[in-house]
Structure formats: C-alpha cells, structure tokens
PDB file of C-alpha atoms and ligand atoms in Angstrom:
ATOM      1  CA  ASP A   1     -24.429   9.469 -30.643  1.00  0.00           C
ATOM      2  CA  ALA A   2     -21.638  12.042 -30.452  1.00  0.00           C
ATOM      3  CA  LEU A   3     -20.040  12.813 -27.095  1.00  0.00           C
ATOM      4  CA  PRO A   4     -21.361  15.957 -25.412  1.00  0.00           C
ATOM      5  CA  ALA A   5     -19.662  19.018 -26.835  1.00  0.00           C
ATOM      6  CA  LEU A   6     -17.606  21.203 -24.517  1.00  0.00           C
ATOM      7  CA  LEU A   7     -20.292  23.850 -25.024  1.00  0.00           C
ATOM      8  CA  ASP A   8     -23.796  23.115 -26.208  1.00  0.00           C
ATOM      9  CA  VAL A   9     -26.222  25.975 -26.718  1.00  0.00           C
ATOM     10  CA  ASN A  10     -29.725  24.753 -27.404  1.00  0.00           C
ATOM     11  CA  GLY A  11     -32.555  26.956 -28.670  1.00  0.00           C
ATOM     12  CA  ILE A  12     -31.844  29.987 -26.521  1.00  0.00           C
ATOM     13  CA  GLU A  13     -34.042  33.022 -26.571  1.00  0.00           C
ATOM     14  CA  VAL A  14     -32.754  36.276 -25.091  1.00  0.00           C
ATOM     15  CA  ILE A  15     -34.865  39.260 -24.182  1.00  0.00           C
ATOM     16  CA  TYR A  16     -33.527  42.683 -23.147  1.00  0.00           C
ATOM     17  CA  HIS A  17     -35.497  44.987 -20.846  1.00  0.00           C
ATOM     18  CA  HIS A  18     -38.317  42.394 -20.634  1.00  0.00           C
ATOM     19  CA  VAL A  19     -39.569  43.270 -24.116  1.00  0.00           C
ATOM     20  CA  ILE A  20     -36.853  43.298 -26.766  1.00  0.00           C
ATOM     21  CA  LEU A  21     -36.515  39.802 -28.210  1.00  0.00           C
ATOM     22  CA  VAL A  22     -33.015  39.593 -29.663  1.00  0.00           C
ATOM     23  CA  LEU A  23     -32.114  35.880 -29.875  1.00  0.00           C
ATOM     24  CA  LYS A  24     -34.938  33.823 -31.340  1.00  0.00           C
ATOM     25  CA  GLY A  25     -33.802  30.286 -30.677  1.00  0.00           C
ATOM     26  CA  VAL A  26     -30.042  30.014 -31.227  1.00  0.00           C
ATOM     27  CA  SER A  27     -28.351  26.611 -31.140  1.00  0.00           C
ATOM     28  CA  LEU A  28     -24.673  25.881 -31.550  1.00  0.00           C
ATOM     29  CA  ARG A  29     -22.041  23.363 -30.514  1.00  0.00           C
ATOM     30  CA  VAL A  30     -18.420  23.960 -29.664  1.00  0.00           C
ATOM     31  CA  PRO A  31     -16.398  20.735 -29.566  1.00  0.00           C
ATOM     32  CA  GLU A  32     -13.455  20.543 -27.183  1.00  0.00           C
ATOM     33  CA  GLY A  33     -10.299  21.866 -28.835  1.00  0.00           C
ATOM     34  CA  ALA A  34     -12.105  23.616 -31.700  1.00  0.00           C
ATOM     35  CA  VAL A  35     -12.089  27.182 -32.960  1.00  0.00           C
ATOM     36  CA  VAL A  36     -15.683  28.096 -33.764  1.00  0.00           C
ATOM     37  CA  ALA A  37     -16.675  31.386 -35.379  1.00  0.00           C
ATOM     38  CA  LEU A  38     -19.927  33.203 -34.781  1.00  0.00           C
ATOM     39  CA  LEU A  39     -20.467  35.382 -37.829  1.00  0.00           C
ATOM     40  CA  GLY A  40     -22.961  37.971 -38.974  1.00  0.00           C
ATOM     41  CA  GLY A  41     -23.420  41.684 -39.378  1.00  0.00           C
ATOM     42  CA  ASN A  42     -23.950  44.467 -36.928  1.00  0.00           C
ATOM     43  CA  GLY A  43     -26.720  43.685 -34.455  1.00  0.00           C
ATOM     44  CA  ALA A  44     -27.156  40.070 -35.578  1.00  0.00           C
ATOM     45  CA  GLY A  45     -26.810  38.872 -31.983  1.00  0.00           C
ATOM     46  CA  LYS A  46     -23.219  37.676 -31.717  1.00  0.00           C
ATOM     47  CA  THR A  47     -22.328  39.624 -28.585  1.00  0.00           C
ATOM     48  CA  THR A  48     -25.632  38.662 -27.002  1.00  0.00           C
ATOM     49  CA  THR A  49     -24.894  34.978 -27.616  1.00  0.00           C
ATOM     50  CA  LEU A  50     -21.492  35.266 -25.934  1.00  0.00           C
ATOM     51  CA  ARG A  51     -23.001  37.204 -23.031  1.00  0.00           C
ATOM     52  CA  ALA A  52     -25.631  34.505 -22.588  1.00  0.00           C
ATOM     53  CA  VAL A  53     -22.930  31.836 -22.309  1.00  0.00           C
ATOM     54  CA  SER A  54     -20.775  33.758 -19.846  1.00  0.00           C
ATOM     55  CA  ASN A  55     -23.813  34.997 -17.930  1.00  0.00           C
ATOM     56  CA  LEU A  56     -23.080  38.652 -18.463  1.00  0.00           C
ATOM     57  CA  LEU A  57     -26.602  39.545 -19.584  1.00  0.00           C
ATOM     58  CA  ALA A  58     -27.949  40.732 -16.258  1.00  0.00           C
ATOM     59  CA  GLY A  59     -25.791  43.862 -16.264  1.00  0.00           C
ATOM     60  CA  GLU A  60     -27.298  44.698 -19.655  1.00  0.00           C
ATOM     61  CA  ARG A  61     -30.831  44.033 -18.405  1.00  0.00           C
ATOM     62  CA  GLY A  62     -31.067  40.963 -20.569  1.00  0.00           C
ATOM     63  CA  GLU A  63     -32.076  37.400 -19.741  1.00  0.00           C
ATOM     64  CA  VAL A  64     -32.236  33.965 -21.285  1.00  0.00           C
ATOM     65  CA  THR A  65     -35.943  33.159 -21.389  1.00  0.00           C
ATOM     66  CA  LYS A  66     -35.849  29.840 -23.265  1.00  0.00           C
ATOM     67  CA  GLY A  67     -33.426  27.074 -24.103  1.00  0.00           C
ATOM     68  CA  ARG A  68     -30.449  25.422 -22.441  1.00  0.00           C
ATOM     69  CA  ILE A  69     -26.741  26.129 -22.183  1.00  0.00           C
ATOM     70  CA  GLU A  70     -24.547  23.190 -21.210  1.00  0.00           C
ATOM     71  CA  LEU A  71     -20.868  22.854 -20.464  1.00  0.00           C
ATOM     72  CA  ARG A  72     -19.797  19.214 -20.784  1.00  0.00           C
ATOM     73  CA  GLY A  73     -23.433  18.236 -20.476  1.00  0.00           C
ATOM     74  CA  GLU A  74     -24.080  20.291 -17.328  1.00  0.00           C
ATOM     75  CA  ARG A  75     -26.473  23.219 -17.283  1.00  0.00           C
ATOM     76  CA  ILE A  76     -24.651  26.504 -16.637  1.00  0.00           C
ATOM     77  CA  GLU A  77     -27.312  29.221 -17.074  1.00  0.00           C
ATOM     78  CA  ARG A  78     -27.448  29.894 -13.363  1.00  0.00           C
ATOM     79  CA  LEU A  79     -23.723  30.027 -12.706  1.00  0.00           C
ATOM     80  CA  SER A  80     -22.176  33.408 -11.974  1.00  0.00           C
ATOM     81  CA  PRO A  81     -19.428  34.708 -14.258  1.00  0.00           C
ATOM     82  CA  ALA A  82     -16.920  33.967 -11.470  1.00  0.00           C
ATOM     83  CA  GLU A  83     -18.094  30.349 -11.199  1.00  0.00           C
ATOM     84  CA  LEU A  84     -17.793  30.035 -14.949  1.00  0.00           C
ATOM     85  CA  VAL A  85     -14.214  31.290 -14.813  1.00  0.00           C
ATOM     86  CA  HIS A  86     -13.600  28.586 -12.220  1.00  0.00           C
ATOM     87  CA  ARG A  87     -14.942  26.022 -14.672  1.00  0.00           C
ATOM     88  CA  GLY A  88     -12.642  27.334 -17.352  1.00  0.00           C
ATOM     89  CA  VAL A  89     -14.853  29.686 -19.351  1.00  0.00           C
ATOM     90  CA  VAL A  90     -13.663  33.268 -19.791  1.00  0.00           C
ATOM     91  CA  GLN A  91     -14.865  36.072 -22.015  1.00  0.00           C
ATOM     92  CA  VAL A  92     -12.800  38.749 -23.696  1.00  0.00           C
ATOM     93  CA  MET A  93     -15.214  41.590 -24.207  1.00  0.00           C
ATOM     94  CA  GLU A  94     -15.516  43.679 -27.319  1.00  0.00           C
ATOM     95  CA  GLY A  95     -13.475  46.838 -27.260  1.00  0.00           C
ATOM     96  CA  ARG A  96     -10.393  45.481 -25.485  1.00  0.00           C
ATOM     97  CA  HIS A  97     -11.315  46.341 -21.941  1.00  0.00           C
ATOM     98  CA  CYS A  98      -7.943  46.957 -20.354  1.00  0.00           C
ATOM     99  CA  PHE A  99      -7.557  49.041 -17.244  1.00  0.00           C
ATOM    100  CA  ALA A 100      -6.120  52.192 -18.791  1.00  0.00           C
ATOM    101  CA  HIS A 101      -4.222  53.360 -15.715  1.00  0.00           C
ATOM    102  CA  LEU A 102      -2.602  49.997 -14.969  1.00  0.00           C
ATOM    103  CA  SER A 103       0.542  48.662 -16.628  1.00  0.00           C
ATOM    104  CA  ILE A 104       0.291  45.793 -19.082  1.00  0.00           C
ATOM    105  CA  GLU A 105       1.656  43.402 -16.460  1.00  0.00           C
ATOM    106  CA  GLU A 106      -0.742  44.635 -13.773  1.00  0.00           C
ATOM    107  CA  ASN A 107      -3.586  44.143 -16.267  1.00  0.00           C
ATOM    108  CA  LEU A 108      -2.468  40.585 -16.953  1.00  0.00           C
ATOM    109  CA  LEU A 109      -2.251  39.791 -13.248  1.00  0.00           C
ATOM    110  CA  THR A 110      -5.833  40.930 -12.670  1.00  0.00           C
ATOM    111  CA  GLY A 111      -6.824  37.969 -14.860  1.00  0.00           C
ATOM    112  CA  ALA A 112      -5.496  35.564 -12.247  1.00  0.00           C
ATOM    113  CA  TYR A 113      -7.691  36.831  -9.424  1.00  0.00           C
ATOM    114  CA  THR A 114      -9.831  33.701  -9.180  1.00  0.00           C
ATOM    115  CA  ARG A 115      -6.865  31.340  -8.985  1.00  0.00           C
ATOM    116  CA  THR A 116      -6.022  29.575  -5.782  1.00  0.00           C
ATOM    117  CA  ASP A 117      -2.963  27.645  -6.931  1.00  0.00           C
ATOM    118  CA  GLY A 118      -0.381  30.116  -5.651  1.00  0.00           C
ATOM    119  CA  LYS A 119       2.033  32.748  -6.852  1.00  0.00           C
ATOM    120  CA  ALA A 120       4.527  30.408  -8.472  1.00  0.00           C
ATOM    121  CA  ALA A 121       1.886  28.863 -10.721  1.00  0.00           C
ATOM    122  CA  ILE A 122       0.594  32.309 -11.655  1.00  0.00           C
ATOM    123  CA  ALA A 123       4.127  33.455 -12.465  1.00  0.00           C
ATOM    124  CA  ARG A 124       4.527  30.454 -14.770  1.00  0.00           C
ATOM    125  CA  THR A 125       1.322  31.347 -16.600  1.00  0.00           C
ATOM    126  CA  LEU A 126       2.516  34.932 -16.936  1.00  0.00           C
ATOM    127  CA  GLU A 127       5.726  33.726 -18.601  1.00  0.00           C
ATOM    128  CA  LYS A 128       3.662  31.532 -20.897  1.00  0.00           C
ATOM    129  CA  VAL A 129       1.478  34.480 -21.879  1.00  0.00           C
ATOM    130  CA  TYR A 130       4.617  36.492 -22.626  1.00  0.00           C
ATOM    131  CA  ALA A 131       5.916  33.639 -24.759  1.00  0.00           C
ATOM    132  CA  TYR A 132       2.770  33.810 -26.913  1.00  0.00           C
ATOM    133  CA  PHE A 133       2.684  37.606 -26.901  1.00  0.00           C
ATOM    134  CA  PRO A 134       6.298  38.840 -27.035  1.00  0.00           C
ATOM    135  CA  ARG A 135       4.960  42.359 -27.673  1.00  0.00           C
ATOM    136  CA  LEU A 136       3.369  42.349 -24.241  1.00  0.00           C
ATOM    137  CA  LYS A 137       6.631  41.395 -22.623  1.00  0.00           C
ATOM    138  CA  THR A 138       8.440  44.355 -24.144  1.00  0.00           C
ATOM    139  CA  ARG A 139       5.584  46.614 -23.021  1.00  0.00           C
ATOM    140  CA  ARG A 140       5.111  45.034 -19.586  1.00  0.00           C
ATOM    141  CA  THR A 141       5.734  48.217 -17.594  1.00  0.00           C
ATOM    142  CA  SER A 142       3.861  50.544 -19.972  1.00  0.00           C
ATOM    143  CA  GLN A 143       0.571  51.991 -18.866  1.00  0.00           C
ATOM    144  CA  ALA A 144      -2.117  50.313 -20.999  1.00  0.00           C
ATOM    145  CA  ALA A 145      -3.534  53.687 -22.061  1.00  0.00           C
ATOM    146  CA  TYR A 146      -0.309  54.426 -23.907  1.00  0.00           C
ATOM    147  CA  THR A 147      -0.071  51.168 -25.830  1.00  0.00           C
ATOM    148  CA  SER A 148      -1.403  50.562 -29.338  1.00  0.00           C
ATOM    149  CA  GLY A 149      -4.831  49.126 -30.163  1.00  0.00           C
ATOM    150  CA  GLY A 150      -3.227  45.825 -31.111  1.00  0.00           C
ATOM    151  CA  GLU A 151      -1.309  45.664 -27.858  1.00  0.00           C
ATOM    152  CA  GLN A 152      -4.477  46.405 -25.906  1.00  0.00           C
ATOM    153  CA  GLN A 153      -6.312  43.601 -27.708  1.00  0.00           C
ATOM    154  CA  MET A 154      -3.424  41.271 -26.935  1.00  0.00           C
ATOM    155  CA  CYS A 155      -3.495  42.446 -23.331  1.00  0.00           C
ATOM    156  CA  ALA A 156      -7.223  41.656 -23.105  1.00  0.00           C
ATOM    157  CA  ILE A 157      -6.664  38.151 -24.483  1.00  0.00           C
ATOM    158  CA  GLY A 158      -3.567  37.650 -22.342  1.00  0.00           C
ATOM    159  CA  ARG A 159      -5.505  38.649 -19.245  1.00  0.00           C
ATOM    160  CA  ALA A 160      -8.162  36.045 -20.044  1.00  0.00           C
ATOM    161  CA  LEU A 161      -5.432  33.430 -20.443  1.00  0.00           C
ATOM    162  CA  MET A 162      -4.144  34.217 -16.950  1.00  0.00           C
ATOM    163  CA  ALA A 163      -7.195  32.359 -15.600  1.00  0.00           C
ATOM    164  CA  ASN A 164      -5.940  29.176 -17.307  1.00  0.00           C
ATOM    165  CA  PRO A 165      -9.157  28.773 -19.291  1.00  0.00           C
ATOM    166  CA  LYS A 166     -10.413  25.751 -21.213  1.00  0.00           C
ATOM    167  CA  MET A 167     -12.515  27.957 -23.420  1.00  0.00           C
ATOM    168  CA  VAL A 168     -12.183  31.597 -24.411  1.00  0.00           C
ATOM    169  CA  LEU A 169     -15.148  33.580 -25.720  1.00  0.00           C
ATOM    170  CA  LEU A 170     -13.601  36.235 -27.895  1.00  0.00           C
ATOM    171  CA  ASP A 171     -15.759  39.151 -28.967  1.00  0.00           C
ATOM    172  CA  GLU A 172     -14.765  40.892 -32.197  1.00  0.00           C
ATOM    173  CA  PRO A 173     -10.987  40.661 -31.828  1.00  0.00           C
ATOM    174  CA  SER A 174     -10.428  42.424 -35.169  1.00  0.00           C
ATOM    175  CA  MET A 175     -12.398  45.527 -34.279  1.00  0.00           C
ATOM    176  CA  GLY A 176     -10.524  48.720 -35.101  1.00  0.00           C
ATOM    177  CA  LEU A 177      -7.242  46.987 -35.857  1.00  0.00           C
ATOM    178  CA  ALA A 178      -5.110  47.216 -38.993  1.00  0.00           C
ATOM    179  CA  PRO A 179      -5.266  44.045 -41.147  1.00  0.00           C
ATOM    180  CA  GLN A 180      -1.693  43.076 -40.343  1.00  0.00           C
ATOM    181  CA  ILE A 181      -2.343  43.279 -36.598  1.00  0.00           C
ATOM    182  CA  VAL A 182      -5.583  41.320 -36.977  1.00  0.00           C
ATOM    183  CA  GLU A 183      -3.573  38.626 -38.698  1.00  0.00           C
ATOM    184  CA  GLU A 184      -1.022  38.646 -35.892  1.00  0.00           C
ATOM    185  CA  VAL A 185      -3.766  38.258 -33.271  1.00  0.00           C
ATOM    186  CA  PHE A 186      -5.417  35.386 -35.176  1.00  0.00           C
ATOM    187  CA  GLU A 187      -2.069  33.629 -35.624  1.00  0.00           C
ATOM    188  CA  ILE A 188      -1.627  33.679 -31.848  1.00  0.00           C
ATOM    189  CA  VAL A 189      -5.152  32.339 -31.334  1.00  0.00           C
ATOM    190  CA  ARG A 190      -4.373  29.472 -33.691  1.00  0.00           C
ATOM    191  CA  ASP A 191      -1.100  28.804 -31.884  1.00  0.00           C
ATOM    192  CA  LEU A 192      -2.821  28.729 -28.488  1.00  0.00           C
ATOM    193  CA  ASN A 193      -5.440  26.389 -29.880  1.00  0.00           C
ATOM    194  CA  ARG A 194      -2.913  23.973 -31.339  1.00  0.00           C
ATOM    195  CA  LYS A 195      -0.311  24.001 -28.584  1.00  0.00           C
ATOM    196  CA  GLU A 196      -2.410  24.509 -25.459  1.00  0.00           C
ATOM    197  CA  GLY A 197      -5.626  22.935 -26.723  1.00  0.00           C
ATOM    198  CA  THR A 198      -7.572  26.058 -25.780  1.00  0.00           C
ATOM    199  CA  THR A 199     -11.075  26.088 -27.279  1.00  0.00           C
ATOM    200  CA  PHE A 200     -12.284  29.335 -28.845  1.00  0.00           C
ATOM    201  CA  LEU A 201     -15.718  30.681 -29.636  1.00  0.00           C
ATOM    202  CA  LEU A 202     -15.149  33.924 -31.475  1.00  0.00           C
ATOM    203  CA  ALA A 203     -17.641  36.513 -32.649  1.00  0.00           C
ATOM    204  CA  GLU A 204     -16.481  38.296 -35.779  1.00  0.00           C
ATOM    205  CA  GLN A 205     -17.804  40.615 -38.448  1.00  0.00           C
ATOM    206  CA  ASN A 206     -14.628  39.993 -40.398  1.00  0.00           C
ATOM    207  CA  THR A 207     -15.937  36.821 -42.037  1.00  0.00           C
ATOM    208  CA  ASN A 208     -12.977  36.325 -44.291  1.00  0.00           C
ATOM    209  CA  MET A 209     -10.401  36.440 -41.519  1.00  0.00           C
ATOM    210  CA  ALA A 210     -12.487  34.364 -39.115  1.00  0.00           C
ATOM    211  CA  LEU A 211     -13.091  31.599 -41.659  1.00  0.00           C
ATOM    212  CA  ARG A 212      -9.401  31.382 -42.410  1.00  0.00           C
ATOM    213  CA  TYR A 213      -8.684  30.519 -38.799  1.00  0.00           C
ATOM    214  CA  ALA A 214     -11.819  28.758 -37.536  1.00  0.00           C
ATOM    215  CA  ASP A 215     -12.713  25.092 -37.953  1.00  0.00           C
ATOM    216  CA  TYR A 216     -16.427  25.701 -38.043  1.00  0.00           C
ATOM    217  CA  GLY A 217     -18.743  28.673 -38.413  1.00  0.00           C
ATOM    218  CA  TYR A 218     -22.278  29.755 -37.583  1.00  0.00           C
ATOM    219  CA  ILE A 219     -23.873  32.684 -39.383  1.00  0.00           C
ATOM    220  CA  LEU A 220     -26.366  34.713 -37.396  1.00  0.00           C
ATOM    221  CA  GLU A 221     -28.934  37.008 -38.911  1.00  0.00           C
ATOM    222  CA  ASN A 222     -31.497  38.858 -36.887  1.00  0.00           C
ATOM    223  CA  GLY A 223     -31.143  36.572 -33.873  1.00  0.00           C
ATOM    224  CA  ARG A 224     -31.230  33.269 -35.743  1.00  0.00           C
ATOM    225  CA  VAL A 225     -28.621  30.890 -37.121  1.00  0.00           C
ATOM    226  CA  VAL A 226     -29.187  30.974 -40.880  1.00  0.00           C
ATOM    227  CA  MET A 227     -26.309  28.760 -41.905  1.00  0.00           C
ATOM    228  CA  ASP A 228     -23.538  26.691 -40.351  1.00  0.00           C
ATOM    229  CA  GLY A 229     -20.784  24.432 -41.578  1.00  0.00           C
ATOM    230  CA  GLU A 230     -17.105  23.604 -41.775  1.00  0.00           C
ATOM    231  CA  ALA A 231     -15.094  26.786 -42.370  1.00  0.00           C
ATOM    232  CA  GLN A 232     -13.938  25.620 -45.777  1.00  0.00           C
ATOM    233  CA  ALA A 233     -17.466  24.734 -46.883  1.00  0.00           C
ATOM    234  CA  LEU A 234     -18.699  28.168 -45.821  1.00  0.00           C
ATOM    235  CA  ARG A 235     -15.875  29.859 -47.716  1.00  0.00           C
ATOM    236  CA  ASP A 236     -16.878  27.931 -50.838  1.00  0.00           C
ATOM    237  CA  ASN A 237     -20.593  28.604 -50.422  1.00  0.00           C
ATOM    238  CA  GLU A 238     -22.078  30.896 -53.088  1.00  0.00           C
ATOM    239  CA  ASP A 239     -24.268  32.874 -50.694  1.00  0.00           C
ATOM    240  CA  VAL A 240     -21.500  33.321 -48.151  1.00  0.00           C
ATOM    241  CA  ARG A 241     -19.191  34.500 -50.912  1.00  0.00           C
ATOM    242  CA  GLU A 242     -21.732  36.970 -52.182  1.00  0.00           C
ATOM    243  CA  PHE A 243     -23.142  38.347 -48.944  1.00  0.00           C
ATOM    244  CA  TYR A 244     -20.332  37.962 -46.421  1.00  0.00           C
ATOM    245  CA  LEU A 245     -17.101  37.795 -48.372  1.00  0.00           C
ATOM    246  CA  GLY A 246     -17.983  40.427 -50.956  1.00  0.00           C
ATOM    247  CA  MET A 247     -17.113  38.167 -53.878  1.00  0.00           C
ATOM    248  CA  GLY A 248     -20.512  38.042 -55.550  1.00  0.00           C
TER     249      GLY A 248
HETATM  250  P1  LIG B 301     -22.216  44.076 -32.877  1.00  0.00           P
HETATM  251  O1  LIG B 301     -21.119  43.511 -33.671  1.00  0.00           O
HETATM  252  O2  LIG B 301     -22.725  45.385 -33.363  1.00  0.00           O
HETATM  253  O3  LIG B 301     -22.000  44.021 -31.393  1.00  0.00           O
HETATM  254  P2  LIG B 301     -23.821  41.757 -32.533  1.00  0.00           P
HETATM  255  O4  LIG B 301     -24.090  40.765 -33.598  1.00  0.00           O
HETATM  256  O5  LIG B 301     -22.832  41.420 -31.525  1.00  0.00           O
HETATM  257  O6  LIG B 301     -23.465  43.117 -33.206  1.00  0.00           O
HETATM  258  P3  LIG B 301     -25.594  42.306 -30.378  1.00  0.00           P
HETATM  259  O7  LIG B 301     -24.673  43.286 -29.765  1.00  0.00           O
HETATM  260  O8  LIG B 301     -25.767  41.004 -29.741  1.00  0.00           O
HETATM  261  O9  LIG B 301     -25.224  42.076 -31.901  1.00  0.00           O
HETATM  262  O10 LIG B 301     -27.001  43.024 -30.531  1.00  0.00           O
HETATM  263  C1  LIG B 301     -28.144  42.366 -31.038  1.00  0.00           C
HETATM  264  C2  LIG B 301     -29.347  43.271 -30.856  1.00  0.00           C
HETATM  265  O11 LIG B 301     -29.624  43.442 -29.473  1.00  0.00           O
HETATM  266  C3  LIG B 301     -29.186  44.659 -31.448  1.00  0.00           C
HETATM  267  O12 LIG B 301     -30.394  45.015 -32.063  1.00  0.00           O
HETATM  268  C4  LIG B 301     -28.931  45.522 -30.234  1.00  0.00           C
HETATM  269  O13 LIG B 301     -29.411  46.815 -30.432  1.00  0.00           O
HETATM  270  C5  LIG B 301     -29.708  44.815 -29.148  1.00  0.00           C
HETATM  271  N1  LIG B 301     -29.101  45.012 -27.820  1.00  0.00           N
HETATM  272  C6  LIG B 301     -27.842  44.694 -27.438  1.00  0.00           C
HETATM  273  N2  LIG B 301     -27.632  45.004 -26.151  1.00  0.00           N
HETATM  274  C7  LIG B 301     -28.780  45.543 -25.691  1.00  0.00           C
HETATM  275  C8  LIG B 301     -29.205  46.067 -24.425  1.00  0.00           C
HETATM  276  N3  LIG B 301     -28.399  46.080 -23.363  1.00  0.00           N
HETATM  277  N4  LIG B 301     -30.467  46.547 -24.336  1.00  0.00           N
HETATM  278  C9  LIG B 301     -31.286  46.522 -25.405  1.00  0.00           C
HETATM  279  N5  LIG B 301     -30.960  46.033 -26.608  1.00  0.00           N
HETATM  280  C10 LIG B 301     -29.720  45.555 -26.762  1.00  0.00           C
END
C-alpha cells in the first residue's frame, strides 16, 4: 500500500452551532511535497475543511463530529493550533489577516513567535522570505494598512513561512486581487514548493488558476467531494470545463 500521506483527512463531518451540518464526510489526501487544490463555489465547505485541519473551528463554534485527520499517520484532531504550528502546519486565513498598524517586517516577525531556535535562525528565514517576495523587502518599513492588497496577501503568506512550515493551508489567495497579482502570488507558491519542498493545500474559487498550479484537485459541493483527480485530468474533464471553467 502507499505510504501515509503527509495529511490524510478521512470522512470528516463538521457541525456548526451543534446543528448546522456543513461537511458531510470529506476525505482527501495531501502527499508530501504536493500542491493540492480544494475547489468549489461559495459555501461549498472549503474554508471549513481547512479550519478542521488546523483546529480553528472552535472559535467559530464548529466541531468535527466524525472522521479522522492524520498528519504522517498520527491523529491531530485534538492538537491546538499552536501545537500544529510546532508540527509544521500553518494556515493563512482568507482575507489576508495582517496587523494593519504594524509594519510589513513586524508582521512577518509575528509569524516566528513559536520558534525556539534563536534570533539568528529567524533572521535567516526573514531573508529567505524577502528573497521569495522582493516586494515585501522594499515595503518592509511600511505600515501594512498602507500597502496594496497583493502586498498584504504576500505578507500573510510570508508570515506563515516565518514558522518554517512543512505544510501551508492557504485560504483563497486570489480573493480580491487583480489577475496579474494572482499570477504573481501563484508563481511564488510554485517556487516555494519546488525549491523548499513546502506542501500546499489551497482553497480556491478560481478553478482555472488553481488547476494551473496544483498537482491534484478536489471539488467540493455542498459539503461533499464530488470529484477529484490530477490537475490536468480535471482541466480536461467535460463537467469541470462546463461548470467550473466556464467553457461549456
Ligand atoms: P467561501 O469561499 O464563501 O468561504 P467555502 O467553500 O469556504 O466558501 P465555508 O466557508 O466552509 O465555505 O462555508 C460552508 C458553509 O458553512 C456555508 O453554508 C456557511 O454559511 C457555513 N458556515 C461557515 N462558518 C460558519 C459558522 N461559523 N457558523 C455557522 N455556519 C457557518
């Protein structure tokens, strides 16, 4: 049989406020070193799936009521978000949550708060982040509130990278950004994946863009996976072309 995936989500059910059943048995696998896309329209359950993995449901009054979530074969449903960061799993939330009143560099440094390997190591990671995001370096002293949407998205990703993650859960990176900036962000994701080996699970409504950069995709509809496959196979699929790529 195949080796355990880096992340293995098996039949999870998520309920909000004790009554609203939103995920109705979602399963997916993220192999180490892959870029996996979680696709589907508004309200399909993409954000909820990411929140379940990074254990951010409680704050939303949601809980996983069935199924298993495993990281390298170990159950992680009961680990706190901080413990997950320690194990190399970080989430970049939808809407580019940067601290508006902090500078770009201060924002990036907040991402290193769980690290215990010292200032020199953190400084090296900061330089690495700037190497991937040259725009952030030029804006390092700017207050985040006064930077562009693209720069704020880059800042949110850069901050996640400051934790030295194995896997980044990226929620809707394209949201509200001009196509050219979306492309720039995805190019950097691909670069990080290839050069650093960082694994990505990304939720996207922009199916076309996501399938150009992902290796594999899962399509969610109404809390269920309705289709999955290699990115290329999904792009060639008649139904995907008609319903998600607008090429019917
Ligand atoms: P979007 O791109 O709009 O975020 P999504 O695919 O990420 O869509 P979710 O945000 O996971 O979808 O939402 C799935 C469903 O769960 C929606 O019907 C939404 O209204 C509901 N939902 C999300 N968060 C909560 C919450 N905190 N309490 C109650 N219902 C919620």
